[in-house]
Short mmCIF file of C-alpha atoms in Angstrom, two decimals:
data_model
loop_
_atom_site.label_atom_id
_atom_site.label_comp_id
_atom_site.label_asym_id
_atom_site.label_seq_id
_atom_site.Cartn_x
_atom_site.Cartn_y
_atom_site.Cartn_z
CA UNK A 1 28.42 -7.64 13.40
CA UNK A 2 29.43 -4.01 13.13
CA UNK A 3 29.86 -2.40 9.76
CA UNK A 4 33.28 -3.03 8.22
CA UNK A 5 35.23 0.23 8.04
CA UNK A 6 37.24 1.65 5.17
CA UNK A 7 40.66 3.26 5.48
CA UNK A 8 41.30 6.58 3.72
CA UNK A 9 43.05 4.61 0.95
CA UNK A 10 40.16 2.21 0.31
CA UNK A 11 39.16 3.69 -3.08
CA UNK A 12 42.75 3.51 -4.24
CA UNK A 13 42.99 -0.18 -3.33
CA UNK A 14 39.82 -0.92 -5.28
CA UNK A 15 41.12 1.06 -8.24
CA UNK A 16 44.33 -1.01 -8.13
CA UNK A 17 42.14 -4.18 -8.18
CA UNK A 18 43.49 -5.31 -4.82
CA UNK A 19 42.10 -8.49 -3.31
CA UNK A 20 40.25 -7.02 -0.30
CA UNK A 21 39.25 -8.85 2.87
CA UNK A 22 37.88 -7.76 6.25
CA UNK A 23 40.66 -7.62 8.81
CA UNK A 24 40.37 -6.20 12.34
CA UNK A 25 37.14 -4.44 11.38
CA UNK A 26 38.50 -2.84 8.18
CA UNK A 27 38.45 -3.73 4.51
CA UNK A 28 42.15 -4.29 3.96
CA UNK A 29 44.17 -5.16 0.83
CA UNK A 30 45.56 -8.72 1.00
CA UNK A 31 47.48 -8.40 -2.27
CA UNK A 32 47.59 -6.39 -5.49
CA UNK A 33 49.95 -7.94 -8.05
CA UNK A 34 50.52 -11.15 -6.02
CA UNK A 35 52.02 -12.01 -2.66
CA UNK A 36 55.27 -13.37 -4.10
CA UNK A 37 55.94 -10.34 -6.30
CA UNK A 38 55.10 -7.97 -3.45
CA UNK A 39 57.31 -9.89 -1.02
CA UNK A 40 60.24 -9.74 -3.46
CA UNK A 41 59.69 -6.01 -4.05
CA UNK A 42 60.13 -5.33 -0.33
CA UNK A 43 63.19 -7.60 -0.03
CA UNK A 44 64.92 -6.17 -3.12
CA UNK A 45 63.49 -2.71 -3.84
CA UNK A 46 60.62 -0.97 -2.07
CA UNK A 47 56.99 -1.64 -1.21
CA UNK A 48 54.24 0.36 0.50
CA UNK A 49 51.54 -0.92 2.85
CA UNK A 50 48.34 0.72 4.04
CA UNK A 51 48.43 0.09 7.78
CA UNK A 52 45.84 2.69 8.72
CA UNK A 53 44.00 0.03 10.70
CA UNK A 54 46.67 0.13 13.44
CA UNK A 55 45.61 1.55 16.81
CA UNK A 56 47.05 4.74 18.31
CA UNK A 57 46.68 5.60 21.99
CA UNK A 58 48.17 8.74 23.54
CA UNK A 59 49.16 8.90 27.19
CA UNK A 60 49.67 12.41 28.59
CA UNK A 61 50.19 13.87 32.05
CA UNK A 62 52.80 14.21 34.74
CA UNK A 63 53.05 10.44 35.31
CA UNK A 64 53.04 9.39 31.64
CA UNK A 65 56.47 7.73 31.77
CA UNK A 66 56.14 5.94 35.14
CA UNK A 67 52.67 4.80 34.09
CA UNK A 68 53.81 3.28 30.80
CA UNK A 69 56.82 1.76 32.60
CA UNK A 70 54.28 0.07 34.87
CA UNK A 71 51.95 -1.24 32.13
CA UNK A 72 54.62 -2.37 29.64
CA UNK A 73 57.60 -4.74 29.84
CA UNK A 74 60.40 -2.71 28.31
CA UNK A 75 62.44 0.08 29.83
CA UNK A 76 61.47 3.60 28.79
CA UNK A 77 62.90 5.96 31.38
CA UNK A 78 66.54 5.76 30.25
CA UNK A 79 65.74 6.08 26.53
CA UNK A 80 66.07 9.47 24.81
CA UNK A 81 63.10 11.46 23.52
CA UNK A 82 62.50 10.63 19.87
CA UNK A 83 63.10 6.93 20.50
CA UNK A 84 60.65 4.15 19.60
CA UNK A 85 60.57 1.24 22.05
CA UNK A 86 59.07 -2.21 21.41
CA UNK A 87 57.32 -3.79 24.39
CA UNK A 88 54.35 -5.81 25.59
CA UNK A 89 51.34 -5.35 27.83
CA UNK A 90 50.94 -8.37 30.12
CA UNK A 91 48.11 -9.71 32.22
CA UNK A 92 48.77 -10.37 35.92
CA UNK A 93 49.42 -14.02 35.00
CA UNK A 94 52.23 -12.97 32.64
CA UNK A 95 50.51 -13.80 29.34
CA UNK A 96 50.24 -11.18 26.60
CA UNK A 97 47.49 -8.59 26.24
CA UNK A 98 49.24 -7.25 23.13
CA UNK A 99 52.59 -6.04 21.81
CA UNK A 100 53.15 -2.40 20.97
CA UNK A 101 55.48 0.41 20.00
CA UNK A 102 56.03 3.25 22.48
CA UNK A 103 56.97 6.58 20.89
CA UNK A 104 58.76 8.65 23.55
CA UNK A 105 57.50 12.15 22.74
CA UNK A 106 58.10 14.13 25.96
CA UNK A 107 58.37 13.68 29.71
CA UNK A 108 54.60 14.04 29.92
CA UNK A 109 53.60 12.40 26.64
CA UNK A 110 53.91 8.94 25.08
CA UNK A 111 52.30 7.73 21.87
CA UNK A 112 51.45 4.02 21.78
CA UNK A 113 50.84 2.06 18.58
CA UNK A 114 48.97 -1.22 19.10
CA UNK A 115 47.52 -4.02 17.01
CA UNK A 116 44.37 -3.13 15.11
CA UNK A 117 42.45 -6.15 16.34
CA UNK A 118 43.24 -5.28 19.97
CA UNK A 119 42.61 -1.52 20.13
CA UNK A 120 39.36 -1.65 22.13
CA UNK A 121 40.69 -4.35 24.48
CA UNK A 122 43.99 -2.50 24.99
CA UNK A 123 42.33 0.85 25.62
CA UNK A 124 40.00 -0.60 28.25
CA UNK A 125 42.85 -2.51 29.88
CA UNK A 126 45.07 0.61 30.00
CA UNK A 127 42.31 2.76 31.51
CA UNK A 128 41.63 0.08 34.13
CA UNK A 129 45.20 0.41 35.40
CA UNK A 130 45.45 4.21 35.70
CA UNK A 131 44.59 4.35 39.38
CA UNK A 132 47.27 6.22 41.33
CA UNK A 133 48.77 7.77 38.20
CA UNK A 134 48.20 11.30 36.97
CA UNK A 135 47.58 10.50 33.30
CA UNK A 136 45.07 10.99 30.52
CA UNK A 137 44.49 8.12 28.11
CA UNK A 138 43.11 8.97 24.68
CA UNK A 139 42.26 6.51 21.92
CA UNK A 140 43.27 8.46 18.78
CA UNK A 141 42.92 5.52 16.39
CA UNK A 142 40.22 7.19 14.31
CA UNK A 143 42.36 10.31 13.83
CA UNK A 144 45.36 8.55 12.32
CA UNK A 145 46.09 6.93 9.00
CA UNK A 146 49.40 5.23 8.29
CA UNK A 147 51.54 3.84 5.52
CA UNK A 148 54.63 1.65 5.93
CA UNK A 149 57.25 2.01 3.20
CA UNK A 150 59.76 -0.82 3.37
CA UNK A 151 62.75 -2.17 1.48
CA UNK A 152 66.41 -1.37 0.75
CA UNK A 153 65.65 1.38 -1.80
CA UNK A 154 63.00 3.06 0.35
CA UNK A 155 65.11 5.76 1.99
CA UNK A 156 66.41 7.13 -1.29
CA UNK A 157 63.02 7.13 -3.01
CA UNK A 158 61.09 8.62 -0.08
CA UNK A 159 63.63 11.42 0.44
CA UNK A 160 63.66 12.28 -3.27
CA UNK A 161 59.91 12.19 -3.73
CA UNK A 162 58.91 13.89 -0.47
CA UNK A 163 61.88 16.30 -0.47
CA UNK A 164 62.62 15.67 3.19
CA UNK A 165 65.81 14.62 4.91
CA UNK A 166 65.47 11.37 6.84
CA UNK A 167 69.18 10.46 7.09
CA UNK A 168 69.19 11.66 10.71
CA UNK A 169 66.52 9.11 11.66
CA UNK A 170 68.36 6.10 13.06
CA UNK A 171 66.77 2.68 13.60
CA UNK A 172 63.74 2.93 15.90
CA UNK A 173 63.66 6.73 16.15
CA UNK A 174 61.00 9.18 14.94
CA UNK A 175 60.39 12.81 14.21
CA UNK A 176 57.48 15.12 13.50
CA UNK A 177 57.60 17.00 10.22
CA UNK A 178 55.42 19.52 8.43
CA UNK A 179 55.07 18.35 4.86
CA UNK A 180 52.89 20.12 2.27
CA UNK A 181 51.12 21.79 5.19
CA UNK A 182 50.40 18.45 6.88
CA UNK A 183 51.66 17.21 10.23
CA UNK A 184 53.34 13.85 9.78
CA UNK A 185 55.04 11.56 12.25
CA UNK A 186 57.78 9.51 10.60
CA UNK A 187 59.72 6.68 12.22
CA UNK A 188 62.42 4.35 10.96
CA UNK A 189 60.45 1.28 11.96
CA UNK A 190 58.62 -1.54 10.22
CA UNK A 191 57.52 -5.12 10.26
CA UNK A 192 59.41 -6.71 7.40
CA UNK A 193 63.05 -7.13 8.46
CA UNK A 194 64.07 -4.44 5.93
CA UNK A 195 64.98 -0.77 6.33
CA UNK A 196 62.09 1.63 5.90
CA UNK A 197 59.68 4.07 7.45
CA UNK A 198 56.25 4.20 8.98
CA UNK A 199 54.47 7.46 8.19
CA UNK A 200 51.51 8.60 10.27
CA UNK A 201 49.18 11.44 9.33
CA UNK A 202 45.53 12.34 9.00
CA UNK A 203 43.13 11.05 6.36
CA UNK A 204 43.93 14.01 4.08
CA UNK A 205 47.70 13.76 4.33
CA UNK A 206 48.19 10.00 3.94
CA UNK A 207 46.47 9.69 0.54
CA UNK A 208 48.75 12.52 -0.69
CA UNK A 209 51.80 10.62 0.58
CA UNK A 210 50.52 7.38 -1.01
CA UNK A 211 49.85 8.98 -4.39
CA UNK A 212 53.15 10.82 -4.50
CA UNK A 213 55.25 7.79 -3.53
CA UNK A 214 53.46 5.49 -5.99
CA UNK A 215 53.95 8.07 -8.74
CA UNK A 216 57.70 7.39 -8.48
CA UNK A 217 57.01 4.10 -10.26
CA UNK A 218 59.64 2.56 -7.97
CA UNK A 219 57.45 1.50 -5.05
CA UNK A 220 55.04 -1.44 -5.32
CA UNK A 221 51.76 -1.39 -3.39
CA UNK A 222 51.85 -4.34 -0.99
CA UNK A 223 49.09 -6.06 0.97
CA UNK A 224 48.74 -7.81 4.30
CA UNK A 225 49.53 -11.16 2.64
CA UNK A 226 53.21 -10.39 2.14
CA UNK A 227 53.35 -8.35 5.35
CA UNK A 228 52.90 -11.70 7.12
CA UNK A 229 55.42 -13.67 5.02
CA UNK A 230 57.98 -10.88 5.48
CA UNK A 231 57.57 -10.49 9.24
CA UNK A 232 57.63 -14.28 9.68
CA UNK A 233 60.95 -14.69 7.85
CA UNK A 234 62.41 -11.87 9.96
CA UNK A 235 61.22 -13.72 13.11
CA UNK A 236 58.98 -10.85 14.21
CA UNK A 237 56.05 -12.06 16.33
CA UNK A 238 52.37 -11.61 15.49
CA UNK A 239 49.68 -11.40 18.13
CA UNK A 240 47.39 -14.43 17.91
CA UNK A 241 50.25 -16.57 16.60
CA UNK A 242 53.57 -16.27 18.47
CA UNK A 243 52.08 -14.24 21.33
CA UNK A 244 48.64 -14.39 22.90
CA UNK A 245 46.81 -14.55 26.21
CA UNK A 246 47.99 -18.18 26.40
CA UNK A 247 51.70 -17.47 25.93
CA UNK A 248 54.32 -15.80 28.15
CA UNK A 249 56.67 -13.41 26.32
CA UNK A 250 59.66 -15.28 27.75
CA UNK A 251 58.33 -18.49 26.15
CA UNK A 252 58.07 -16.65 22.83
CA UNK A 253 61.74 -15.66 22.85
CA UNK A 254 60.96 -12.03 23.68
CA UNK A 255 62.94 -11.94 26.92
CA UNK A 256 65.13 -9.07 25.74
CA UNK A 257 62.03 -6.83 25.65
CA UNK A 258 61.03 -7.81 29.20
CA UNK A 259 63.14 -5.92 31.73
CA UNK A 260 62.93 -7.99 34.89
CA UNK A 261 65.25 -5.50 36.64
CA UNK A 262 62.52 -2.83 36.50
CA UNK A 263 61.06 -2.24 40.00
CA UNK A 264 57.60 -3.33 38.93
CA UNK A 265 55.35 -3.90 35.94
CA UNK A 266 52.12 -5.78 35.47
CA UNK A 267 52.84 -9.47 35.07
CA UNK A 268 56.35 -9.33 36.58
CA UNK A 269 55.48 -11.45 39.63
CA UNK A 270 54.00 -14.20 37.47
CA UNK A 271 57.01 -14.20 35.16
CA UNK A 272 59.41 -14.47 38.11
CA UNK A 273 57.41 -17.40 39.49
CA UNK A 274 57.35 -19.07 36.06
CA UNK A 275 61.09 -18.60 35.61
CA UNK A 276 61.67 -20.28 38.97
CA UNK A 277 59.24 -23.11 38.23
CA UNK A 278 60.56 -23.56 34.69
CA UNK A 279 58.83 -22.66 31.46
CA UNK A 280 56.25 -25.08 30.11
CA UNK A 281 56.53 -24.08 26.43
CA UNK A 282 59.14 -22.66 24.16
CA UNK A 283 58.88 -21.13 20.71
CA UNK A 284 61.27 -22.82 18.28
CA UNK A 285 61.92 -22.89 14.56
CA UNK A 286 61.17 -25.99 12.51
CA UNK A 287 62.50 -26.86 9.09
CA UNK A 288 60.90 -29.75 7.24
CA UNK A 289 63.23 -32.15 5.46
CA UNK A 290 60.51 -33.10 2.96
CA UNK A 291 58.57 -30.60 0.89
CA UNK A 292 55.24 -29.73 2.55
CA UNK A 293 53.86 -26.58 4.12
CA UNK A 294 53.49 -26.52 7.92
CA UNK A 295 50.61 -24.19 8.75
CA UNK A 296 49.22 -22.59 11.90
CA UNK A 297 47.60 -25.12 14.22
CA UNK A 298 49.26 -28.23 12.76
CA UNK A 299 50.45 -30.63 15.46
CA UNK A 300 54.15 -31.24 16.12
CA UNK A 301 55.39 -34.66 17.26
CA UNK A 302 58.50 -36.17 18.79
CA UNK A 303 58.09 -39.81 17.84
CA UNK A 304 54.49 -40.62 18.75
CA UNK A 305 54.32 -37.90 21.37
CA UNK A 306 52.42 -34.71 20.48
CA UNK A 307 54.63 -31.91 21.81
CA UNK A 308 53.03 -28.73 20.49
CA UNK A 309 51.73 -26.92 17.44
CA UNK A 310 52.73 -24.59 14.62
CA UNK A 311 52.11 -20.88 15.24
CA UNK A 312 53.06 -19.65 11.74
CA UNK A 313 54.50 -21.57 8.81
CA UNK A 314 55.23 -21.05 5.14
CA UNK A 315 57.09 -22.26 2.15
CA UNK A 316 59.40 -19.29 2.69
CA UNK A 317 59.52 -17.02 -0.34
CA UNK A 318 63.02 -15.68 0.35
CA UNK A 319 64.64 -19.02 1.25
CA UNK A 320 62.45 -21.61 -0.55
CA UNK A 321 62.44 -23.68 2.67
CA UNK A 322 59.44 -25.24 4.41
CA UNK A 323 59.74 -23.56 7.78
CA UNK A 324 57.59 -22.78 10.78
CA UNK A 325 57.51 -21.33 14.24
CA UNK A 326 56.18 -23.85 16.72
CA UNK A 327 55.32 -23.62 20.40
CA UNK A 328 56.42 -26.92 21.92
CA UNK A 329 57.02 -28.47 25.35
CA UNK A 330 60.29 -27.03 26.71
CA UNK A 331 62.02 -30.38 27.26
CA UNK A 332 61.79 -31.13 23.53
CA UNK A 333 63.15 -27.73 22.46
CA UNK A 334 66.61 -28.90 21.43
CA UNK A 335 68.13 -27.48 18.25
CA UNK A 336 68.89 -30.23 15.73
CA UNK A 337 66.45 -32.76 17.19
CA UNK A 338 64.16 -34.63 14.80
CA UNK A 339 60.45 -33.90 14.96
CA UNK A 340 57.54 -34.35 12.61
CA UNK A 341 54.56 -32.23 11.70
CA UNK A 342 51.19 -33.84 11.06
CA UNK A 343 50.05 -32.56 7.65
CA UNK A 344 46.86 -34.06 6.21
CA UNK A 345 47.23 -37.29 8.23
CA UNK A 346 50.87 -37.67 7.18
CA UNK A 347 53.85 -37.32 9.52
CA UNK A 348 56.27 -35.06 7.67
CA UNK A 349 59.83 -35.16 9.09
CA UNK A 350 61.78 -32.08 10.10
CA UNK A 351 64.32 -30.74 12.56
CA UNK A 352 64.24 -28.09 15.26
CA UNK A 353 66.27 -25.01 14.32
CA UNK A 354 66.72 -21.37 15.28
CA UNK A 355 64.16 -18.83 14.08
CA UNK A 356 66.62 -16.66 12.15
CA UNK A 357 65.20 -17.65 8.77
CA UNK A 358 66.26 -14.44 7.09
CA UNK A 359 69.00 -12.00 8.05
CA UNK A 360 67.43 -8.67 8.93
CA UNK A 361 68.62 -5.82 6.77
CA UNK A 362 68.24 -2.78 9.04
CA UNK A 363 70.08 0.50 8.70
CA UNK A 364 71.42 1.36 12.15
CA UNK B 1 35.24 -15.00 -16.07
CA UNK B 2 36.91 -18.35 -15.58
CA UNK B 3 37.24 -20.95 -18.29
CA UNK B 4 35.11 -24.13 -18.31
CA UNK B 5 35.97 -26.89 -20.80
CA UNK B 6 33.15 -28.78 -22.52
CA UNK B 7 33.09 -32.57 -22.36
CA UNK B 8 34.60 -32.79 -18.87
CA UNK B 9 32.78 -33.67 -15.65
CA UNK B 10 32.95 -31.36 -12.65
CA UNK B 11 32.63 -31.67 -8.87
CA UNK B 12 31.01 -29.05 -6.61
CA UNK B 13 34.42 -28.85 -4.90
CA UNK B 14 35.98 -27.55 -8.18
CA UNK B 15 37.84 -30.59 -9.48
CA UNK B 16 37.39 -31.74 -13.08
CA UNK B 17 37.36 -35.28 -14.45
CA UNK B 18 38.17 -36.32 -17.99
CA UNK B 19 37.14 -39.88 -18.86
CA UNK B 20 39.22 -41.89 -21.35
CA UNK B 21 37.89 -45.47 -21.36
CA UNK B 22 38.35 -46.77 -17.81
CA UNK B 23 40.93 -44.08 -16.99
CA UNK B 24 39.95 -40.89 -15.17
CA UNK B 25 42.18 -37.82 -15.42
CA UNK B 26 41.69 -35.39 -12.53
CA UNK B 27 42.60 -31.73 -12.17
CA UNK B 28 41.35 -28.52 -10.58
CA UNK B 29 39.19 -25.99 -12.39
CA UNK B 30 40.29 -22.61 -13.68
CA UNK B 31 37.87 -21.06 -11.17
CA UNK B 32 39.65 -22.87 -8.31
CA UNK B 33 43.13 -21.78 -9.37
CA UNK B 34 41.97 -18.17 -9.76
CA UNK B 35 40.41 -18.20 -6.28
CA UNK B 36 43.59 -19.60 -4.77
CA UNK B 37 46.10 -17.31 -6.54
CA UNK B 38 49.71 -18.33 -7.12
CA UNK B 39 50.05 -22.03 -6.36
CA UNK B 40 53.35 -22.81 -4.65
CA UNK B 41 52.90 -26.45 -3.67
CA UNK B 42 50.85 -29.49 -4.65
CA UNK B 43 50.56 -32.58 -2.50
CA UNK B 44 49.59 -35.60 -4.64
CA UNK B 45 49.17 -39.29 -3.76
CA UNK B 46 51.67 -41.92 -4.87
CA UNK B 47 50.85 -44.48 -7.57
CA UNK B 48 48.84 -47.38 -6.13
CA UNK B 49 46.97 -45.29 -3.57
CA UNK B 50 43.21 -45.79 -3.43
CA UNK B 51 41.18 -42.58 -3.78
CA UNK B 52 37.51 -42.33 -2.88
CA UNK B 53 34.79 -40.13 -4.31
CA UNK B 54 34.39 -36.91 -2.28
CA UNK B 55 37.29 -37.81 0.01
CA UNK B 56 40.48 -35.75 0.31
CA UNK B 57 43.40 -37.12 -1.69
CA UNK B 58 45.85 -34.22 -1.56
CA UNK B 59 46.04 -30.45 -1.64
CA UNK B 60 46.93 -27.45 -3.73
CA UNK B 61 48.48 -24.65 -1.73
CA UNK B 62 49.02 -20.95 -2.27
CA UNK B 63 51.36 -18.89 -0.11
CA UNK B 64 48.56 -18.26 2.35
CA UNK B 65 46.30 -21.31 2.25
CA UNK B 66 46.01 -25.04 1.69
CA UNK B 67 42.99 -26.17 -0.28
CA UNK B 68 42.08 -29.85 0.01
CA UNK B 69 41.54 -31.82 -3.16
CA UNK B 70 38.49 -34.10 -3.12
CA UNK B 71 38.39 -36.91 -5.62
CA UNK B 72 35.51 -36.66 -8.10
CA UNK B 73 35.61 -40.44 -8.47
CA UNK B 74 36.81 -43.60 -6.71
CA UNK B 75 39.74 -45.57 -8.07
CA UNK B 76 43.42 -46.39 -7.84
CA UNK B 77 46.11 -43.83 -8.75
CA UNK B 78 48.08 -44.99 -11.79
CA UNK B 79 50.07 -41.80 -12.37
CA UNK B 80 50.71 -38.41 -10.77
CA UNK B 81 51.86 -35.42 -12.75
CA UNK B 82 55.52 -34.84 -11.87
CA UNK B 83 55.64 -31.66 -14.00
CA UNK B 84 53.03 -30.05 -11.75
CA UNK B 85 54.78 -31.27 -8.58
CA UNK B 86 58.01 -29.66 -9.84
CA UNK B 87 56.33 -26.45 -11.02
CA UNK B 88 52.97 -25.97 -9.30
CA UNK B 89 52.38 -22.61 -11.00
CA UNK B 90 51.66 -24.53 -14.21
CA UNK B 91 48.15 -24.93 -12.77
CA UNK B 92 47.75 -21.15 -12.71
CA UNK B 93 48.89 -20.98 -16.33
CA UNK B 94 46.46 -23.64 -17.57
CA UNK B 95 44.38 -25.58 -15.07
CA UNK B 96 42.97 -27.93 -17.72
CA UNK B 97 46.20 -28.83 -19.55
CA UNK B 98 47.96 -29.47 -16.26
CA UNK B 99 46.22 -32.47 -14.71
CA UNK B 100 47.08 -33.80 -11.26
CA UNK B 101 46.48 -37.55 -11.16
CA UNK B 102 45.21 -40.37 -13.35
CA UNK B 103 43.12 -43.12 -11.77
CA UNK B 104 41.72 -46.42 -12.88
CA UNK B 105 38.00 -45.85 -12.41
CA UNK B 106 36.49 -48.31 -9.89
CA UNK B 107 32.84 -47.49 -10.34
CA UNK B 108 31.77 -45.82 -13.64
CA UNK B 109 28.27 -45.12 -12.29
CA UNK B 110 29.80 -42.40 -10.09
CA UNK B 111 30.48 -40.35 -13.24
CA UNK B 112 26.76 -39.59 -13.67
CA UNK B 113 26.67 -37.90 -10.26
CA UNK B 114 29.10 -35.17 -11.44
CA UNK B 115 28.15 -31.84 -13.02
CA UNK B 116 28.21 -31.09 -16.74
CA UNK B 117 30.21 -28.13 -18.06
CA UNK B 118 27.00 -26.07 -18.32
CA UNK B 119 25.97 -26.87 -14.72
CA UNK B 120 29.46 -26.15 -13.42
CA UNK B 121 29.59 -22.84 -15.30
CA UNK B 122 26.49 -21.72 -13.43
CA UNK B 123 27.97 -22.44 -9.98
CA UNK B 124 31.48 -21.11 -10.60
CA UNK B 125 30.72 -17.53 -11.52
#
């Protein structure tokens, strides 16, 4: 086992008495004041996450755009520079290598942000597919630190404290700024279902941003615990749960990020074949009609028939409902149908529902 | 430093047992509630259910995790604590005042196999 790494904010987390756990090779804060309080802060006010563990990969060269069009599912060519684009890397068989954000910097430069736990795998996979393209692939993950500031009051507080104008940043766009002599990349993106920003900088700049924003007294430090409850309620997928190398993106309800009309991309042939043959699984929402918590891996039944399993489930903090995402056999994926979840040897009844558990609160 | 109450019996799996005649009152330790964090749900057996020493009889759950409850003693459930079912965070406030179930003890000799407060203190640091 390799040594567990520390982000540039590690000492601050310890000082704040955060509950720390190893995650994706880093010591990461799970919670500070408590998952529920942190979750509510992001929904109602503002919270800040250390997400320095995320992976950053830069693609440069003449063929940067056609190359990333080829290795990801979404459409990049028609989007303006300064746009952030959500997409997926797929294997030839159509299952997911990872999901990612593509920052469209220039005609010869794209900045990719990938899951921390997948950086090494993604980098290798990208490099393996460069043949025939004039591109350079650079894993810059060690050079970047990152905080995510999220919640309805975030914009006002960040602009006041940092003395920068971010009103021109629309949803899923970014800009580079010089702040206190530091180069920062700021995007109006996030993983909570709320308005907010992700701020990238080096290991000198990000602690300055963190300290300044916390000194407002209006932003709560938030850990990975509530990051998961927030993203789940907003029906945002997490690699290893809703997407994986066993799941097709079109089974996971991510069809709108898979542009089948693109001439070619890795995995397209397999997806076309699967669409023709019919999908085996489908990701659905489940709401239990008795109080119990459906957790990842729990089996889902229609009558006596096991039809799938829970990918993520919680007693939802924002809605107080016992809800879950579940990957089930397609023929059972009918909204309103009765199912049950096996929880500690008990069949707990529930119904199939949509996955819009919480209405996203984005600023367009 | 978590609280350990004298005069109770403790299981390695962090449940406590208070003996009143042939009635056993079962809860989770202060150490267990602190490890788990905010408790949002408890799953307790109905009255009349048979519980068995060292076998799962329910769970206490935080936002992130479910922690199985193992019975420190065998017996039949005669009461479950509705106050805790309605407000699970009571356990975080006082894990000893807020018991989970009461059982009619089937086999009193099982009590001797549990840990004393002093022994439990040494394993729950």
